XYZ file of C-alpha atoms in Angstrom:
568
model
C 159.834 133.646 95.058
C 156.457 133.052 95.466
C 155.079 132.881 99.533
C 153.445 129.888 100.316
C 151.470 128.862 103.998
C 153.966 126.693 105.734
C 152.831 123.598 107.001
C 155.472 123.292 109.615
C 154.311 126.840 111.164
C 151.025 124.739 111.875
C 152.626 122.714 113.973
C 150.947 124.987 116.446
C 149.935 128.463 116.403
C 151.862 129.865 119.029
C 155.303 131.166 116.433
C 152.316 132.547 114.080
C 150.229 133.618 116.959
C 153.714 135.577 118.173
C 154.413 137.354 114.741
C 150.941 138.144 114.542
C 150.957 140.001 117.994
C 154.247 141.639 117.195
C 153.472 142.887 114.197
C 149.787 143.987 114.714
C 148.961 141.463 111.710
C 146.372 138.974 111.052
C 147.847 135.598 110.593
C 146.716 135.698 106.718
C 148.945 138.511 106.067
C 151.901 136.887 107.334
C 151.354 134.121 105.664
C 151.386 135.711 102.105
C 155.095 136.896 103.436
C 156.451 134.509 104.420
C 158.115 131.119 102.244
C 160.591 128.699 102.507
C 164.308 129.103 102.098
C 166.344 127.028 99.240
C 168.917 124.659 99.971
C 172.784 125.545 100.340
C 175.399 123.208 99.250
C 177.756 125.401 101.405
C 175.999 125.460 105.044
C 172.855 124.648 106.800
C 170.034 127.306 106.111
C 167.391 128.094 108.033
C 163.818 126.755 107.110
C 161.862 129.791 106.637
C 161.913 133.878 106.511
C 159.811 136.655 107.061
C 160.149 139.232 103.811
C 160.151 142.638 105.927
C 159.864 144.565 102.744
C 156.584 142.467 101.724
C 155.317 143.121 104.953
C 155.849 147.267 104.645
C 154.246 146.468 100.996
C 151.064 145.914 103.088
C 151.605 148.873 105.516
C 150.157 152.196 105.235
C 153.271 154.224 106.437
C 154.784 155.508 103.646
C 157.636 156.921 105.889
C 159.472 152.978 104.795
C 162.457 152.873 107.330
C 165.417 151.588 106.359
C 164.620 147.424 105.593
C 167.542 145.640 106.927
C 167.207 148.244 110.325
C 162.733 146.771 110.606
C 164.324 143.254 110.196
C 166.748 143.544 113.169
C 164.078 145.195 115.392
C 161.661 142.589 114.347
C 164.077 139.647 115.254
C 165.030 141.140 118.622
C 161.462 141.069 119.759
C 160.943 137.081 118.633
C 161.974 134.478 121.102
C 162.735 130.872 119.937
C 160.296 128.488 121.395
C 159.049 124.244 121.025
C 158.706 125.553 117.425
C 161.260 127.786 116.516
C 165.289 127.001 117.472
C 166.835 129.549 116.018
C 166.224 133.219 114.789
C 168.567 135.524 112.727
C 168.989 138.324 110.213
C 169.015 138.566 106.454
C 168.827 140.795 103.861
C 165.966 142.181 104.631
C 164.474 138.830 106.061
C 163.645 137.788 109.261
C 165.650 133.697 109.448
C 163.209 130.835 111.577
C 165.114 127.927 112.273
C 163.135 124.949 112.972
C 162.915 122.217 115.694
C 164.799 119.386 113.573
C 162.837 116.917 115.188
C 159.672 118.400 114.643
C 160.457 119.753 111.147
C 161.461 115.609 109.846
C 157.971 114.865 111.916
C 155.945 117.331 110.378
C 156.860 117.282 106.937
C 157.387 113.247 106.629
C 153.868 113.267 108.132
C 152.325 115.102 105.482
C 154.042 113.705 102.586
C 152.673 109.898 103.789
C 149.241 111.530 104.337
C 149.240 113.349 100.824
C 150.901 110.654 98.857
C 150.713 111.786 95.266
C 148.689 114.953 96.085
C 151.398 115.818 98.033
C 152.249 120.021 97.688
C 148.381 120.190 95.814
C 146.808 120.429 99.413
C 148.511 123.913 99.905
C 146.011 126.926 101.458
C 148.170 128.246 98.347
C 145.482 126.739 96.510
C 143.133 126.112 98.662
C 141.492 129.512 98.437
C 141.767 129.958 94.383
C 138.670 129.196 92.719
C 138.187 126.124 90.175
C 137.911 127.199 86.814
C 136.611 125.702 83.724
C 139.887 125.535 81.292
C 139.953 125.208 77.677
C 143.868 124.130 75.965
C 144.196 123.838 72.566
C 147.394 122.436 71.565
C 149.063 119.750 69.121
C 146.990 121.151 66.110
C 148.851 119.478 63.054
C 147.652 119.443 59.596
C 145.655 117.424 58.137
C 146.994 115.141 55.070
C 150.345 115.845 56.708
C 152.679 113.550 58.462
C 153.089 114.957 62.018
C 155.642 117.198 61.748
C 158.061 117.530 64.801
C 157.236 121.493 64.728
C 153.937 119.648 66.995
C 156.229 118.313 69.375
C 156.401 121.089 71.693
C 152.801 122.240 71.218
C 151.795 119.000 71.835
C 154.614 118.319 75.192
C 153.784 121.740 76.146
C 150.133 121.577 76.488
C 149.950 118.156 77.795
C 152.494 119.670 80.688
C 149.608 122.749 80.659
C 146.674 120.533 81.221
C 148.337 117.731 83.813
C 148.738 120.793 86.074
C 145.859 122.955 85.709
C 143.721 118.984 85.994
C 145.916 118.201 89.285
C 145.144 121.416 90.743
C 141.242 120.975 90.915
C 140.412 122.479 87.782
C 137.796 121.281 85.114
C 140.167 120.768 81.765
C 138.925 120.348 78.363
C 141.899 119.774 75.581
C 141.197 120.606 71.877
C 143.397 119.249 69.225
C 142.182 121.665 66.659
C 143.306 120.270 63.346
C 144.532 122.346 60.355
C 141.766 120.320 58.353
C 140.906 123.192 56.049
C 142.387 126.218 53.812
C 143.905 126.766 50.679
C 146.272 123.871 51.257
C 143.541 121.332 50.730
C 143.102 123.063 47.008
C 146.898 122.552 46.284
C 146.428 118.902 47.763
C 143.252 117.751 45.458
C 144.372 119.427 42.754
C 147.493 117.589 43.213
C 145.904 113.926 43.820
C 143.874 114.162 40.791
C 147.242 115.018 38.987
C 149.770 112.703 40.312
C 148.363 110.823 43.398
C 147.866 107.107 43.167
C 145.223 104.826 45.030
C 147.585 102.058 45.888
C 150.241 104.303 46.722
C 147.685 106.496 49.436
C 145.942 102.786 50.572
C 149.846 101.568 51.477
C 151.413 104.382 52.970
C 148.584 107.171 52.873
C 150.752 110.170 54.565
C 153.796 109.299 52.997
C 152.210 109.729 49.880
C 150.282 112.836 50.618
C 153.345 114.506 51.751
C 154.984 113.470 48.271
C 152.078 114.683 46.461
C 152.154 118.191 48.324
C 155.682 118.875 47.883
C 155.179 117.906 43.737
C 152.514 120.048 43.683
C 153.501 123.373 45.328
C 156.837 123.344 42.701
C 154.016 122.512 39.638
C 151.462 125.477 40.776
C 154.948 128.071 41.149
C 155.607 127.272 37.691
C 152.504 127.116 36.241
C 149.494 129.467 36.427
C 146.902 127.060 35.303
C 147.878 124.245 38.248
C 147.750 127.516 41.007
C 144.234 128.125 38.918
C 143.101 124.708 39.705
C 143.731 124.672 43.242
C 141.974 127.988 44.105
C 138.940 126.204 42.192
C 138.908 122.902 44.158
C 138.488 125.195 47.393
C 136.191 127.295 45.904
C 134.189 123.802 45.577
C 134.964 122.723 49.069
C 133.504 125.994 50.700
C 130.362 125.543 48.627
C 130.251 122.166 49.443
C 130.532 120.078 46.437
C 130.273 115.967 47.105
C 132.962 114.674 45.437
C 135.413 117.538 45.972
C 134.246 116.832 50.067
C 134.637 113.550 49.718
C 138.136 113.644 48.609
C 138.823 115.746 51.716
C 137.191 113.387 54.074
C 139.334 110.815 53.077
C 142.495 112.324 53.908
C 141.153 113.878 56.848
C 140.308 110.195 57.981
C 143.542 108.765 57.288
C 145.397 111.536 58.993
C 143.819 111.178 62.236
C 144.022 107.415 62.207
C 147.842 107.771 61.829
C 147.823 111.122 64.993
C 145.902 108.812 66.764
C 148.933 106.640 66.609
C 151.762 108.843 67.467
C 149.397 110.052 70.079
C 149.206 106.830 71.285
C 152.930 106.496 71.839
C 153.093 109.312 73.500
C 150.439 108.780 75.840
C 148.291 111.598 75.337
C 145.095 112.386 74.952
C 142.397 114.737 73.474
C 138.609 115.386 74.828
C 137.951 116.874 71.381
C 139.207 116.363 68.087
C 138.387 119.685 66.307
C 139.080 121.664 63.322
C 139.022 124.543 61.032
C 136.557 122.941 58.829
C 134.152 122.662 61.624
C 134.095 126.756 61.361
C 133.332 126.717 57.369
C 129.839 128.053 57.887
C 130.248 129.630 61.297
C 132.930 132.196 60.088
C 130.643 132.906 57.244
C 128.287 134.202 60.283
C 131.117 136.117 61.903
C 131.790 137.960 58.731
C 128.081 138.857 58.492
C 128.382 140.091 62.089
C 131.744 142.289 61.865
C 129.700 143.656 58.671
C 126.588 144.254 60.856
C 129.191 146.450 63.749
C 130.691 147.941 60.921
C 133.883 146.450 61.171
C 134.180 145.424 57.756
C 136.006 147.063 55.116
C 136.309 146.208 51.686
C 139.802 146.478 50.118
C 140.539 147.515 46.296
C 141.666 143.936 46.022
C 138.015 142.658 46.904
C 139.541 141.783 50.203
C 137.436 142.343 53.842
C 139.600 143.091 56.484
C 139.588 144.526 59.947
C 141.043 147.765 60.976
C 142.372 147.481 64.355
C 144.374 151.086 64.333
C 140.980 152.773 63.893
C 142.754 155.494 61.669
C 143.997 152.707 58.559
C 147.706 151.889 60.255
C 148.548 148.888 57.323
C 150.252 147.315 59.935
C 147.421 146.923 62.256
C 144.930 145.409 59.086
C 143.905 141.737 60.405
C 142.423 140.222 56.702
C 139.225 138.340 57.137
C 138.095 137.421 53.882
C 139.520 136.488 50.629
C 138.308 138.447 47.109
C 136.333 135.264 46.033
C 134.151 135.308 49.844
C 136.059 131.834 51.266
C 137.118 132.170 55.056
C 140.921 132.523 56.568
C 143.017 131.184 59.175
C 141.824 134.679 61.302
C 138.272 134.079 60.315
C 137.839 130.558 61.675
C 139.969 131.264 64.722
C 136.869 133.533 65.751
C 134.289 131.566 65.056
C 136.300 128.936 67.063
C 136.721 130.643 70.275
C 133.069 132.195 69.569
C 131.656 128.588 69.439
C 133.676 127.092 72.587
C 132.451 130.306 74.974
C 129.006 129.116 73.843
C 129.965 125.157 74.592
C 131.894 125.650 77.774
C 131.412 128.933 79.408
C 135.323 128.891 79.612
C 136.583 130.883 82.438
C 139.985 130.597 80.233
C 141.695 129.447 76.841
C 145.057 128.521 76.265
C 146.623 128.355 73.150
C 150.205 126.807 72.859
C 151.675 127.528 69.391
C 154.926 129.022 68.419
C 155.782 132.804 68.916
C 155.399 132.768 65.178
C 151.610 133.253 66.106
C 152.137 135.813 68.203
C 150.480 138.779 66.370
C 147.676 136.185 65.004
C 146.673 135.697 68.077
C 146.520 139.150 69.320
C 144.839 140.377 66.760
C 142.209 137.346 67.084
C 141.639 138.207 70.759
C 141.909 142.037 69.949
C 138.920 141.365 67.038
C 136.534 139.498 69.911
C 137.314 142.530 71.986
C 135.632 145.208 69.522
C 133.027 142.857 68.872
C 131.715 143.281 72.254
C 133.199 139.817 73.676
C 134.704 140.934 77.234
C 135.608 137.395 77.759
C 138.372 137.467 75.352
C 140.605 138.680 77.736
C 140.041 135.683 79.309
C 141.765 134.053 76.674
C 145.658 133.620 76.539
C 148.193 132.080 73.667
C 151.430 130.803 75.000
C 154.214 130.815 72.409
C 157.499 128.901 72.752
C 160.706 128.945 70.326
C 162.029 127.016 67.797
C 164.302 123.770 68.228
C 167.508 123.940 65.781
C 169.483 121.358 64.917
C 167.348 118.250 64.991
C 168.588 115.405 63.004
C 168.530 111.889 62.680
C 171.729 109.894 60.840
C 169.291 109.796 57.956
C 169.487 113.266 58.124
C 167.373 116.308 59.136
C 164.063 115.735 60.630
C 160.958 115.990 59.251
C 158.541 113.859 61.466
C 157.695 113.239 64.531
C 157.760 109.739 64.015
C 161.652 109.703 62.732
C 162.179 111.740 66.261
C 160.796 108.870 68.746
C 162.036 106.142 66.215
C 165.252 107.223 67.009
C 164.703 108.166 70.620
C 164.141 104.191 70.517
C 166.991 103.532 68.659
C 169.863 105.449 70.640
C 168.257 104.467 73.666
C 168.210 100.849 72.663
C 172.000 100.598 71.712
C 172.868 103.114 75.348
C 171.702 100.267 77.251
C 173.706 97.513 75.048
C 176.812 99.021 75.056
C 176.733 99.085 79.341
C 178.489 95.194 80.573
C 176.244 95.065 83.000
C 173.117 95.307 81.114
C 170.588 91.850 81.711
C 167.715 91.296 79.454
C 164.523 93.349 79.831
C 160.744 92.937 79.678
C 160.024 94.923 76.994
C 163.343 95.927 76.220
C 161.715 98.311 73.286
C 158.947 99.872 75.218
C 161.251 100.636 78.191
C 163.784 102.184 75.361
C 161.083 104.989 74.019
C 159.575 105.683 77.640
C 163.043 106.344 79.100
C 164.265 108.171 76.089
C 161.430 110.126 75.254
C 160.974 111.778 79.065
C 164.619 113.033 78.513
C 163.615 114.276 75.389
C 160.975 116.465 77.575
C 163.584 117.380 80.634
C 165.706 118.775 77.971
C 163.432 120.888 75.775
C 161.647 121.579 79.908
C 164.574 122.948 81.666
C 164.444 126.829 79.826
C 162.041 129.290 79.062
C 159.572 127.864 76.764
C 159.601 131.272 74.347
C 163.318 130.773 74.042
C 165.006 128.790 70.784
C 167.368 126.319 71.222
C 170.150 124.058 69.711
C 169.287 120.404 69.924
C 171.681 117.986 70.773
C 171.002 114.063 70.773
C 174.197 113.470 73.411
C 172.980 115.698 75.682
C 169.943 114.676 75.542
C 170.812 111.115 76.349
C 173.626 112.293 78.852
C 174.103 109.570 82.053
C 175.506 111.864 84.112
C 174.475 115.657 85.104
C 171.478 117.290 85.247
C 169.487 115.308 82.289
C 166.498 113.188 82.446
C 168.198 110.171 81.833
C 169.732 110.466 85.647
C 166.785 111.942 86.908
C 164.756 108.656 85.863
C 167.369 106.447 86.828
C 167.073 108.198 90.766
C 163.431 107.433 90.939
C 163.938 104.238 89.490
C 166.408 103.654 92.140
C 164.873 104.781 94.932
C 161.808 102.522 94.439
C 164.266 99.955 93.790
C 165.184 100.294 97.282
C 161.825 100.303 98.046
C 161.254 96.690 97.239
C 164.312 95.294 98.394
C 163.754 96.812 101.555
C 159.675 96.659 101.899
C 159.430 99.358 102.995
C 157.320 101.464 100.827
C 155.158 104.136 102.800
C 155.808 104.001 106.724
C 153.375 104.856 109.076
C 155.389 105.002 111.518
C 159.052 106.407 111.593
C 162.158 107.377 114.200
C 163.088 110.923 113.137
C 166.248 110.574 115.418
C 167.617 108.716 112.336
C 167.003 111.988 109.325
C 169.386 114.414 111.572
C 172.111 114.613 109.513
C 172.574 117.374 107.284
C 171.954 115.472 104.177
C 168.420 114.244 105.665
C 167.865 117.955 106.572
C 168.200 119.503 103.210
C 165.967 116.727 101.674
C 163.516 117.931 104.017
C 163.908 121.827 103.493
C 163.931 120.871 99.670
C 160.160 119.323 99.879
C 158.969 122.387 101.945
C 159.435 124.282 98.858
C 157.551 121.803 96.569
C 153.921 123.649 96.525
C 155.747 127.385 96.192
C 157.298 125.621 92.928
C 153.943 124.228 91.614
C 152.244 127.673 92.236
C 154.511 129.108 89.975
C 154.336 126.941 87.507
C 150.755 127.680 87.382
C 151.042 131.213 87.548
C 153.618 131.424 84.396
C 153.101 128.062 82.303
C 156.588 127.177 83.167
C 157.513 123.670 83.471
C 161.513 124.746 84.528
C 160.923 125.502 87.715
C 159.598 121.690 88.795
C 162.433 120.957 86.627
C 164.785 123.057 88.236
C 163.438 121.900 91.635
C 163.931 117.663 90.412
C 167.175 118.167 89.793
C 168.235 120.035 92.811
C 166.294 117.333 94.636
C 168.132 114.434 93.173
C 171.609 116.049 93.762
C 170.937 116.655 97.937
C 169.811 112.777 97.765
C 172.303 111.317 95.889
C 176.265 110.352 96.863
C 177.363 107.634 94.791
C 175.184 106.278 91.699
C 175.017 103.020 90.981
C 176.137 101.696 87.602
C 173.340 103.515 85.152
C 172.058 101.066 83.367
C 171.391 98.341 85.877
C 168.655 95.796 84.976
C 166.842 96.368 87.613
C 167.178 100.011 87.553
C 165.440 100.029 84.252
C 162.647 97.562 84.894
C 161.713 100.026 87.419
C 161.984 102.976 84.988
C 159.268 101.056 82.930
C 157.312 100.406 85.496
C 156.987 103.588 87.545
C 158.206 105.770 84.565
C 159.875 108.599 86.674
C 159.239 111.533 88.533
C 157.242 113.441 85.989
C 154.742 111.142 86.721
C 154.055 112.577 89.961
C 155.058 115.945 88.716
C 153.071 116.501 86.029
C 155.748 116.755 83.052
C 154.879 113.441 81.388
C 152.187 111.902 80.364
């Protein structure tokens, strides 16, 4: 678990100013020892404890008595106080009980104060520098529908670069387009054989895809068509008019249509980028891996990199084709060359699937032997593969088919409940509310693991889903404005003594521990993890699901992940 300063320890000095003197510690070493204890369903925890074997971590006796033995020595010499109520043993911990009354106080307090920024305010954070982060993420191709492989890139890094923004830092986000490569031979050669202007005008993707698909089973079976297409990129690279011109086009009406999907699913890009930006630059970087002697020239006519240093095949990164034109590798590095130079990054995140795993270390590995020490500054995150996503048309292809039928399920969910009334925007409401359960579901695991999609689950009413967890929020500012309530400023904390009110309050102690660890690891599961925990110690008895009002509010306030950084 990570340690975290505790707020309620601030309540006054004199429980830190005791450890301190106890221990012969300054008060910032305790701190980094010391965090809040999760919730039991079974009994009533103590609030914090005291990690002896952190402590003796810090100490320079090596002699390391026996833990549990420090931790009952410890306790004996702590007395309870205004502060602290109650003191006890674990394993290997030192238990502080707080003052209820000044533990509801104290944290209700700071949660009006912080509002929204609530758990961001942390001296967790409050001594880490701000950095200037770069996330790349999304990155579909060009003359391609948007296929729902993007979905997690493009969830993922949003979740990336709402948290790293929240916490302070300066975030720039790159959708860096697959807008150039030996795809866009196959695709011209392909238009000029069986693409049709009305046909791309009407429904330009659809079309594209079509053409694509026709043309990759032509150029398997024929020599001449696979001919054709390695000429038409030839052209590109040594940038012929009309050859460019076809490319612009469908680079055009691809991002017009992104821009769309991107649109519904409220993200958004500081930089639309691409590989074809890189055409000339990686030309340079090729000239300069020649110039360090990096470059070696294959029997094939090939250049590649030797990362072994003693000709390991396995460790050969391919930079160059026989015919001089650029790859994947190639513009990667003139990429991350060209954003050091444009933002003096102090680190670069790329989300893509663990498919990319050994591209990318053998990208940052080729910066490295160039003489770029900042590439360690640079970090991909991969995530698995969803399995099993279909539609009842069928499998998926697009991203598109994936939040039309969000809408769709979501839509007839709602019908089928009695107690359903009429909506605002009955259809907008549908895709918001279905489409952040979407994200719960693919959020609650480790990102690099693969999983088997299921649309029930997804849409689930009861359990830990994001359906339910919407539906809490929704209620609870329901209650809001029936009541007025709203923020207090003023409260009686003689009223949150029960045990129920307790653990609500132990639960938001932990809030800023579970946001620094999210930023340590990339993880969204643990604020995840720590919703859903939150809305079972504050819910009894749901309501009926679906209730009008209920999903009004959902529309309106559109959930927890709001707040917590998971949405949009």
């Amino acid at each position: 678990m990570a340690s975290r300063p505790i707020t309620s320890w601030q309540i006054d000095g004199e429980a830190m100013e005791t450890l301190s003197r106890v221990l012969d510690l300054p008060p910032e070493n305790l701190i980094k020892s010391i965090s809040a204890v999760p919730i039991s369903r079974k009994e009533e925890v103590a609030d914090f404890q005291l990690s002896v074997d952190s402590l003796l971590e810090n100490n320079n006796d090596h002699s390391r008595p026996d833990i549990q033995i420090q931790a009952m020595r410890l306790a004996e010499k702590l007395k309870c106080d205004t502060v602290v109520s109650e003191i006890s043993t674990g394993q290997g911990t030192v238990n502080f009980k707080i003052n209820r009354e000044l533990l509801t106080k104290t944290v209700l307090q700071q949660v009006i104060e912080d509002g929204s920024k609530y758990g961001l305010k942390s001296e967790l954070f409050s001594g880490l520098p701000k950095k200037r982060i770069v996330v790349e993420f999304s990155s579909p191709n060009v003359a391609k529908k948007f296929h729902v492989g993007h979905l997690r890139s493009t969830i993922i890094g949003n979740f990336i670069a709402n948290l790293k923004e929240a916490l302070g830092h300066q975030v720039t986000r790159i959708n860096y387009l697959g807008d150039w490569g030996m795809q866009f031979g196959l695709l011209g050669t392909g238009f000029q054989l069986f693409g049709y202007e009305e046909k791309l005008q009407s429904s330009p993707l659809q079309h594209l895809f079509e053409v694509y698909v026709q043309v990759n089973k032509e150029a398997a079976d024929d020599k001449n068509v696979a001919k054709s297409a390695h000429e038409f990129f030839q052209r590109l690279e040594l940038g012929d008019m009309q050859a460019l011109a076809l490319w612009q086009k469908f680079r055009d009406l691809s991002i017009d249509e992104y821009m769309r999907i991107y649109q519904r699913l409220g993200v958004h890009f500081d930089e639309y980028s691409g590989e074809s930006f890189y055409r000339e630059k990686s030309q340079e970087v090729l000239k300069l891996l020649d110039s360090k002697g990096l470059l070696q020239k294959t029997l094939k006519g090939t250049a590649v990199v030797d990362l072994s240093g003693n000709g390991d095949p396995s460790s050969v990164c391919t930079v160059m084709r026989s015919d001089g034109t650029s790859l994947y590798a190639t513009r990667d590095l003139a990429a991350a060359i060209d954003r050091m130079e444009k933002y003096n990054f102090d680190k670069m995140i790329y989300v893509t699937d663990k498919g990319q795993k050994k591209h990318f270390q053998q990208v940052f590995q080729i910066l490295q032997i160039m003489g770029y020490d900042w590439a360690e500054r640079c970090q991909h995150v991969p995530f698995g593969v969803v399995q099993g996503m279909k539609t009842r048309r069928g499998d998926v292809t697009f991203l598109e088919d994936v939040l039309n039928e969000i809408r769709l399920r979501m839509l007839q969910n709602m019908a089928s409940i009695k107690t359903t009334k009429e909506l605002e925007n009955p259809e907008e409401t549908a895709e918001q509310v279905g489409l952040a359960a979407l994200i719960i579901q693919d959020f609650r695991g480790f990102l690099l693991s693969d999983y088997q999609f299921s649309w029930d689950r997804v849409f689930q009413s009861r359990g830990d889903t994001g359906v339910f967890l919407q539906y809490t929020h929704a209620r609870l500012h329901s209650l809001e404005e029936t009541f007025g309530c709203g923020y207090l400023n003023d409260f009686n904390t003689a009223c949150l003594q029960e045990p129920q009110s307790v653990s609500i309050l132990q639960h938001l102690l932990r809030f800023d521990e579970v946001l620094y660890r999210s930023s340590q690891d990339l993880q969204p599961r643990h604020i995840v993890s720590y919703l859903l925990t939150l809305r079972h110690i504050e819910m009894k008895k749901p309501e009926n699901l679906y209730c009008h009002s209920h999903w009004n509010q959902c529309r309106k306030h559109h959930f927890y992940g709001r707040v917590f950084f998971l949405l949009p």
